[in-house]
Every structure is written in structure tokens, then in C-alpha cells.
Short mmCIF file of C-alpha atoms in Angstrom, two decimals:
data_model
loop_
_atom_site.label_atom_id
_atom_site.label_comp_id
_atom_site.label_asym_id
_atom_site.label_seq_id
_atom_site.Cartn_x
_atom_site.Cartn_y
_atom_site.Cartn_z
CA MET A 1 27.91 5.26 -5.05
CA ILE A 2 26.95 1.63 -4.66
CA ARG A 3 24.90 0.38 -7.57
CA PRO A 4 23.93 -3.13 -6.47
CA SER A 5 22.66 -5.92 -8.64
CA ALA A 6 21.25 -8.97 -6.93
CA PRO A 7 19.21 -12.11 -7.52
CA LEU A 8 15.56 -12.38 -6.53
CA GLY A 9 15.34 -12.36 -2.77
CA ALA A 10 18.01 -9.75 -2.09
CA THR A 11 16.64 -6.85 -0.13
CA PHE A 12 19.23 -4.11 -0.04
CA CYS A 13 18.48 -0.67 -1.41
CA MET A 14 20.36 2.39 -2.51
CA ALA A 15 23.22 3.29 -0.19
CA SER A 16 23.02 6.55 1.72
CA ASP A 17 25.89 8.02 -0.33
CA ARG A 18 23.80 7.69 -3.49
CA ASP A 19 24.28 9.66 -6.67
CA PRO A 20 22.29 12.92 -6.75
CA HIS A 21 20.26 11.59 -9.66
CA ASP A 22 18.94 8.83 -7.37
CA ALA A 23 17.96 11.25 -4.61
CA LEU A 24 14.70 13.02 -4.05
CA GLU A 25 14.34 15.63 -6.75
CA PRO A 26 11.96 18.58 -7.01
CA ALA A 27 8.97 17.54 -9.08
CA GLU A 28 5.84 19.09 -10.48
CA TYR A 29 2.46 17.41 -10.45
CA GLU A 30 1.61 15.67 -13.70
CA SER A 31 -1.93 15.36 -15.00
CA VAL A 32 -2.58 11.93 -16.55
CA ARG A 33 -5.70 11.16 -18.58
CA VAL A 34 -4.97 7.67 -19.96
CA PRO A 35 -5.67 4.98 -18.88
CA PHE A 36 -7.51 6.77 -16.06
CA PRO A 37 -7.63 10.38 -14.81
CA MET A 38 -5.04 10.94 -12.09
CA ILE A 39 -2.60 13.51 -10.77
CA ARG A 40 0.85 12.26 -9.85
CA LYS A 41 4.28 13.39 -8.81
CA LEU A 42 7.51 11.40 -9.26
CA GLN A 43 10.66 12.51 -7.45
CA ARG A 44 13.28 9.84 -8.07
CA SER A 45 15.05 8.07 -10.91
CA LEU A 46 16.29 4.60 -10.03
CA ASP A 47 19.49 3.10 -11.36
CA PRO A 48 18.68 0.69 -14.23
CA ASP A 49 20.60 -2.06 -12.42
CA TYR A 50 18.74 -1.65 -9.14
CA ALA A 51 17.51 -5.05 -7.94
CA GLY A 52 16.23 -4.32 -4.45
CA PRO A 53 12.74 -3.78 -3.06
CA ILE A 54 10.31 -1.08 -4.09
CA TYR A 55 7.45 -0.42 -1.68
CA ILE A 56 4.07 0.83 -2.92
CA TRP A 57 1.45 1.75 -0.34
CA ASP A 58 -2.21 2.57 -0.34
CA ILE A 59 -3.09 5.37 2.11
CA ASP A 60 -6.74 4.97 3.13
CA LYS A 61 -6.95 2.40 5.96
CA THR A 62 -3.42 1.18 5.22
CA TRP A 63 -1.36 4.09 6.55
CA LEU A 64 -3.96 6.63 7.72
CA ASP A 65 -7.14 5.90 9.64
CA THR A 66 -9.29 7.78 7.15
CA ARG A 67 -11.98 7.39 4.56
CA PHE A 68 -10.65 9.79 1.91
CA SER A 69 -12.02 7.70 -0.94
CA GLN A 70 -15.63 8.04 0.25
CA LEU A 71 -17.62 11.22 -0.31
CA LYS A 72 -18.58 11.69 3.36
CA GLY A 73 -14.96 11.35 4.39
CA MET A 74 -13.80 13.88 1.81
CA LEU A 75 -16.36 16.45 2.93
CA LYS A 76 -15.20 16.20 6.54
CA ILE A 77 -11.52 16.73 5.81
CA PRO A 78 -11.47 20.56 5.71
CA PHE A 79 -13.08 20.60 9.16
CA GLU A 80 -11.58 17.70 11.08
CA PHE A 81 -8.38 16.54 9.38
CA ALA A 82 -6.07 16.31 12.41
CA VAL A 83 -2.67 15.50 10.94
CA ASP A 84 -1.25 14.49 14.30
CA LYS A 85 -3.91 11.86 15.08
CA ARG A 86 -4.66 10.01 11.86
CA ALA A 87 -1.90 7.41 11.38
CA LEU A 88 -2.80 3.81 12.17
CA PRO A 89 -0.77 2.50 15.13
CA GLY A 90 2.76 1.54 14.15
CA THR A 91 2.42 2.32 10.45
CA THR A 92 4.55 5.46 10.42
CA ALA A 93 7.37 3.61 12.18
CA LEU A 94 6.93 0.75 9.69
CA LEU A 95 7.27 3.15 6.77
CA HIS A 96 10.47 4.55 8.29
CA ALA A 97 11.84 1.04 8.84
CA LEU A 98 11.09 0.00 5.26
CA ARG A 99 12.75 3.16 3.97
CA GLU A 100 15.84 2.49 6.09
CA GLY A 101 16.07 -1.15 5.01
CA SER A 102 17.98 -3.98 6.64
CA SER A 103 21.11 -1.94 7.32
CA GLY A 104 19.22 0.99 8.80
CA ARG A 105 21.02 3.29 6.36
CA ASP A 106 19.35 2.39 3.07
CA HIS A 107 17.04 4.56 1.06
CA CYS A 108 14.56 2.04 -0.30
CA PRO A 109 12.13 3.43 -2.90
CA LEU A 110 8.70 4.27 -1.47
CA TYR A 111 5.60 5.24 -3.46
CA PHE A 112 1.96 5.89 -2.61
CA ILE A 113 -1.16 5.30 -4.69
CA THR A 114 -4.38 6.68 -3.28
CA ALA A 115 -7.97 7.11 -4.39
CA SER A 116 -7.92 10.33 -2.38
CA PRO A 117 -8.69 13.28 -4.68
CA PRO A 118 -5.94 15.77 -5.56
CA PHE A 119 -7.66 18.66 -3.76
CA ILE A 120 -6.61 17.20 -0.39
CA ARG A 121 -3.04 16.48 -1.41
CA MET A 122 -1.72 19.35 0.70
CA ALA A 123 -3.24 17.76 3.81
CA ILE A 124 -1.81 14.34 2.99
CA GLU A 125 1.65 15.60 2.09
CA ARG A 126 1.72 17.86 5.14
CA LYS A 127 1.04 14.77 7.24
CA MET A 128 3.97 13.05 5.55
CA LEU A 129 6.19 16.04 6.26
CA ILE A 130 5.18 16.14 9.92
CA ASP A 131 5.79 12.40 10.29
CA GLY A 132 9.13 12.60 8.46
CA ILE A 133 8.05 10.23 5.69
CA GLU A 134 10.13 10.62 2.54
CA PHE A 135 8.36 9.41 -0.57
CA ASP A 136 9.54 9.03 -4.14
CA GLY A 137 6.19 9.40 -5.83
CA ILE A 138 2.48 9.67 -5.22
CA SER A 139 -0.55 9.19 -7.47
CA TYR A 140 -4.01 10.61 -6.70
CA LYS A 141 -7.26 9.61 -8.35
CA ASP A 142 -8.61 12.67 -10.16
CA GLN A 143 -12.17 12.47 -8.89
CA VAL A 144 -12.95 15.94 -10.20
CA GLU A 145 -12.13 14.95 -13.78
CA VAL A 146 -14.12 11.73 -13.42
CA PHE A 147 -17.08 13.78 -12.20
CA ARG A 148 -16.65 16.28 -15.04
CA ARG A 149 -16.88 13.39 -17.50
CA ARG A 150 -20.08 12.30 -15.74
CA HIS A 151 -18.60 8.85 -15.18
CA PHE A 152 -20.36 8.55 -11.84
CA ASP A 153 -19.96 4.77 -11.76
CA SER A 154 -16.19 5.26 -11.65
CA LEU A 155 -16.15 7.59 -8.64
CA ARG A 156 -16.23 4.69 -6.19
CA GLU A 157 -14.79 2.01 -8.47
CA HIS A 158 -10.98 2.15 -8.12
CA THR A 159 -9.74 -0.85 -10.12
CA ALA A 160 -8.80 0.94 -13.34
CA PHE A 161 -7.19 3.81 -11.43
CA LYS A 162 -5.05 1.58 -9.22
CA LEU A 163 -4.00 -0.75 -12.03
CA GLY A 164 -3.24 2.22 -14.28
CA ALA A 165 -1.16 3.93 -11.60
CA LEU A 166 0.74 0.71 -10.87
CA LEU A 167 1.46 0.04 -14.53
CA LEU A 168 2.64 3.60 -15.16
CA LEU A 169 5.02 3.31 -12.23
CA THR A 170 6.25 -0.10 -13.35
CA LYS A 171 7.23 1.33 -16.73
CA THR A 172 9.72 3.57 -14.88
CA PHE A 173 11.15 0.82 -12.63
CA PRO A 174 14.21 -1.33 -13.36
CA THR A 175 13.02 -4.74 -14.54
CA SER A 176 15.01 -6.53 -11.82
CA ALA A 177 13.48 -4.55 -8.95
CA GLN A 178 11.17 -6.39 -6.54
CA ILE A 179 7.78 -4.75 -5.99
CA HIS A 180 6.05 -5.05 -2.61
CA LEU A 181 2.42 -3.89 -2.37
CA PHE A 182 0.60 -2.80 0.79
CA GLY A 183 -3.18 -2.40 0.96
CA ASP A 184 -6.20 -3.37 3.04
CA ASP A 185 -9.29 -5.53 2.89
CA ALA A 186 -11.75 -2.65 3.29
CA GLU A 187 -11.91 -2.74 -0.52
CA ARG A 188 -10.53 -5.25 -3.01
CA ASP A 189 -6.84 -4.42 -2.85
CA ALA A 190 -5.83 -8.09 -2.70
CA GLN A 191 -7.59 -8.85 -5.98
CA ILE A 192 -6.28 -5.71 -7.69
CA TYR A 193 -2.72 -6.37 -6.56
CA CYS A 194 -2.88 -10.01 -7.68
CA LEU A 195 -4.21 -8.93 -11.08
CA PHE A 196 -1.35 -6.47 -11.34
CA ALA A 197 1.19 -9.17 -10.44
CA ASP A 198 -0.14 -11.41 -13.22
CA ILE A 199 -0.30 -8.53 -15.71
CA ALA A 200 3.28 -7.51 -14.95
CA ALA A 201 4.47 -11.11 -15.32
CA GLY A 202 2.81 -11.38 -18.73
CA ARG A 203 0.23 -13.98 -17.74
CA LEU A 204 -2.80 -11.70 -18.00
CA ARG A 205 -3.04 -9.48 -21.05
CA GLY A 206 -5.22 -8.70 -24.06
CA GLU A 207 -8.82 -9.87 -24.37
CA THR A 208 -8.65 -12.00 -21.23
CA LEU A 209 -7.65 -8.97 -19.18
CA LEU A 210 -10.31 -6.83 -20.85
CA HIS A 211 -13.08 -9.30 -20.03
CA THR A 212 -11.83 -9.65 -16.46
CA LEU A 213 -11.90 -5.90 -15.87
CA ILE A 214 -15.32 -5.39 -17.43
CA GLY A 215 -16.62 -8.27 -15.33
CA MET A 216 -15.37 -6.43 -12.23
CA GLY A 217 -17.46 -3.39 -13.15
CA VAL A 218 -14.77 -1.31 -14.81
CA ARG A 219 -16.07 1.04 -17.51
CA ALA A 220 -15.13 -0.38 -20.94
CA SER A 221 -13.08 2.64 -22.04
CA TYR A 222 -10.97 2.53 -18.88
CA ALA A 223 -10.59 -1.24 -19.12
CA GLN A 224 -9.28 -0.88 -22.67
CA GLY A 225 -6.85 1.80 -21.51
CA VAL A 226 -5.42 -0.57 -18.91
CA VAL A 227 -5.11 -3.33 -21.53
CA ASP A 228 -3.28 -1.00 -23.92
CA LEU A 229 -0.91 0.17 -21.19
CA ALA A 230 -0.18 -3.39 -20.10
CA ALA A 231 0.87 -4.23 -23.65
CA GLN A 232 3.62 -1.61 -23.37
CA LEU A 233 5.43 -3.33 -20.50
CA GLU A 234 8.83 -4.63 -21.50
CA GLY A 235 9.79 -8.23 -20.83
CA GLU A 236 8.10 -10.87 -18.77
CA GLY A 237 8.91 -12.51 -15.45
CA GLU A 238 7.86 -11.98 -11.88
CA ARG A 239 7.91 -8.33 -10.85
CA VAL A 240 5.89 -8.57 -7.63
CA ALA A 241 7.64 -10.09 -4.62
CA GLY A 242 4.99 -9.63 -1.95
CA ILE A 243 1.43 -8.50 -1.24
CA TYR A 244 0.50 -7.41 2.28
CA ILE A 245 -3.11 -6.73 3.27
CA HIS A 246 -4.11 -4.90 6.45
CA LEU A 247 -7.02 -6.87 7.89
CA ILE A 248 -9.77 -4.36 8.61
CA ARG A 249 -12.97 -6.28 7.79
CA ALA A 250 -11.89 -9.81 8.66
CA ARG A 251 -9.29 -10.07 11.39
CA ASP A 252 -9.37 -13.86 10.98
CA GLY A 253 -8.03 -13.57 7.43
CA ALA A 254 -11.23 -14.69 5.69
CA THR A 255 -10.80 -11.99 3.03
CA ILE A 256 -7.46 -13.44 1.86
CA ARG A 257 -8.22 -17.12 2.37
CA ASN A 258 -8.75 -17.80 -1.35
CA TYR A 259 -5.29 -16.51 -2.26
CA ASP A 260 -2.06 -18.47 -2.01
CA PRO A 261 0.50 -17.89 0.78
CA ARG A 262 2.28 -15.14 -1.15
CA VAL A 263 -0.61 -12.90 -0.07
CA VAL A 264 -0.14 -12.01 3.59
CA GLY A 265 -2.78 -10.56 5.89
CA TYR A 266 -1.70 -8.60 8.95
CA PRO A 267 -3.70 -7.30 11.93
CA SER A 268 -1.09 -4.74 12.99
CA ALA A 269 2.04 -3.03 11.75
CA ARG A 270 4.15 -4.99 14.24
CA ALA A 271 2.84 -8.32 12.94
CA VAL A 272 3.96 -7.66 9.37
CA ALA A 273 7.19 -6.06 10.64
CA GLU A 274 8.15 -9.35 12.31
CA LEU A 275 7.69 -11.17 9.02
CA LEU A 276 9.64 -8.58 7.04
CA PHE A 277 12.46 -8.69 9.58
CA GLU A 278 12.64 -12.47 9.22
CA ARG A 279 12.87 -11.98 5.45
CA GLY A 280 15.75 -9.55 5.79
CA GLN A 281 13.90 -6.39 4.80
CA LEU A 282 14.03 -4.55 8.14
CA SER A 283 16.70 -3.97 10.76
CA ALA A 284 16.12 -5.15 14.32
CA ARG A 285 16.26 -1.52 15.43
CA GLY A 286 13.57 -0.55 12.92
CA ARG A 287 11.35 -3.48 13.87
CA ASP A 288 11.60 -2.74 17.57
CA LYS A 289 10.17 0.75 17.10
CA ILE A 290 6.94 -0.61 15.62
CA GLU A 291 3.95 -1.18 17.89
CA GLY A 292 1.13 -3.66 17.57
CA GLU A 293 0.06 -7.20 18.38
CA GLY A 294 -1.00 -10.37 16.62
CA ARG A 295 0.48 -12.53 13.90
CA VAL A 296 0.32 -12.49 10.13
CA ILE A 297 -2.06 -14.81 8.30
CA PHE A 298 -1.09 -16.36 4.99
CA GLY A 299 -3.44 -17.06 2.11
CA ALA A 300 -4.67 -20.65 2.32
CA ALA A 301 -5.08 -21.63 -1.35
CA ALA A 302 -2.68 -24.00 -3.06
CA ALA A 303 -0.03 -22.39 -5.23
CA ASP A 304 -0.92 -22.39 -8.92
CA PRO A 305 1.52 -24.47 -11.02
CA GLN A 306 1.66 -21.71 -13.68
CA GLY A 307 2.46 -19.10 -11.05
CA TRP A 308 -0.86 -17.24 -11.10
CA TRP A 309 -1.46 -14.90 -8.19
CA THR A 310 -5.11 -14.30 -9.08
CA PRO A 311 -7.50 -17.16 -8.21
CA ALA A 312 -9.10 -18.77 -11.25
CA ASP A 313 -12.58 -17.54 -10.32
CA GLN A 314 -11.38 -13.92 -10.27
CA ARG A 315 -9.88 -13.78 -13.75
#
């Protein structure tokens, strides 16, 4: 078993002859109530010395061409969820290439966080099975529990859920691992991911974080839960290595313009694959299987001297 340790920027993952404890393991679904109601399943334990990339993906409009997080979309699923027609062009091949890593034989950690409710998890995970996508964990927003609590304002507000899911995952990750986040601009994934990057690095905590979340429309009890969970993170230092936003609403990159160049917008899976290949995260063989056109667009704001990912007017 190869147990690599590497400086920031290295991109190798677990070797294919990994220890059984690092492999996919049978897992039960876990019901989480704090900081936000969710159902999740974790299937892998990473070596404490692991220093390679970890990929965390949204599902809605990032991998699948769906609207699971909206009520109309959820109601349609039992009738028209066609598992063989829903993936966005090139994204399944991109997921395979990220999993395989630069050598084509790696087993890079891959997780999903989705506002999709748990009652459609069988449809989602069946799609993953059909497409041959191995995943190490998945977190679903427990919309039913939110509804039971009569927190109707939180049904369509996903900030506390996504931050909570990210923080819970980060507590299980090696501190030297490099986290790469994939989302879209149909909602505010860029802002949420940047907030998470600053929380994980120790720049955004306590009362400042609480006020930021409440100002974004997060219910106070959920905002406090995120603040309390953030305080439990060990150590400080950059944990996030990249944020990649699928450009749905603004193909010209207007939705990421106010972020610095660490936030990357992409119009197609192939566009971001070219960038990731240049950065040593994909093999040429993996890249060449990915379809799509266009080029990535980088955030246009100047880098903050203190390292903040989140623009000053969003925190």
C-alpha cells in the first residue's frame, strides 16, 4: 500500500493496491439533526497522512440535468426520472477521470452533497450505479424533517445544509488533503463554497460568521449550529484548493466576476477538464474522453492580501 504525503499542489491519490480500510466499505445511512437535518452515508476512511485531492460535487445542474431541489422537480421524478438521459454532457466522463487521477489508476476520494431529498436517493444512486460512478459518501438534505419542523423558509434555502455537510465531512478528512468543490451558478454555490473555504482556514468563525449567515437568510438556530460546528475544526490553514462553478445562468462568467481567480467558471465538462489536466489532476486518456466546448473563465477580482476567498461585501 502506498501512503503518500505531499506538499500543497501534489495531486496523486490512493494507489489501486490500497489497504482494505481505504476501500469502499458497506455503510448504513446516518440521520443527522445538527447543524441541519440531513441523511448521509460515508463509505471510506482515508489514511491520516493522505495529502492528495478530495473532490466534492453538487448534483443538481452540476452532474445531472435536473431540478431535484425544487418542489416541481421532485414531484416529477417518480414519473419521468430517466436514469439514462439525465447526465449533463461530459460530466460522467469527468467524474471517472477525476476518480482515476493523473496516473489513470488512482482512486481519488469523491463525495456528493445534494439538496435532493432522501426519498429519491434510490433513483440517484441507481443512476450512479448505471454510470459506473464510485462514490465515497453522499449527503442529502432532509426536506421531510425540515417540513415536519414547519421551517418552510429553509426548504429552498440551502446555505446551512451545504455548509453543515461540508464541515461534517471536513472533520473526517486528513488535514493535509486538498479539497476541490464543484457546483453551479443556478444558486449561490460560489458564495457558499468561498464561505466554507474561509471557515475551514480559520478566517471566518464566531459572531462574524453568525451575522453573515443570518444576513444571507439562514434561520438563526441553523446559523448557530454551523458556527458551533466550525469551532470544532482542528487546526488552521488552507483546506480548499479549488472551486469550480458550472456556468448555467451566465455563460459569460458574470456570476463569478466578483471572486478572485481561484474561483473558476466552466461552460462545459471538457473546458474544466483541460484546466485540470494542465494542473496535473487528470490523465490525457481521461481528458480525451470528455466532451464539450468552450474555455474556463476565472474570477476577475484582485486576490485578497489576507487570503480571503469570500468578497468583503459577502461576509
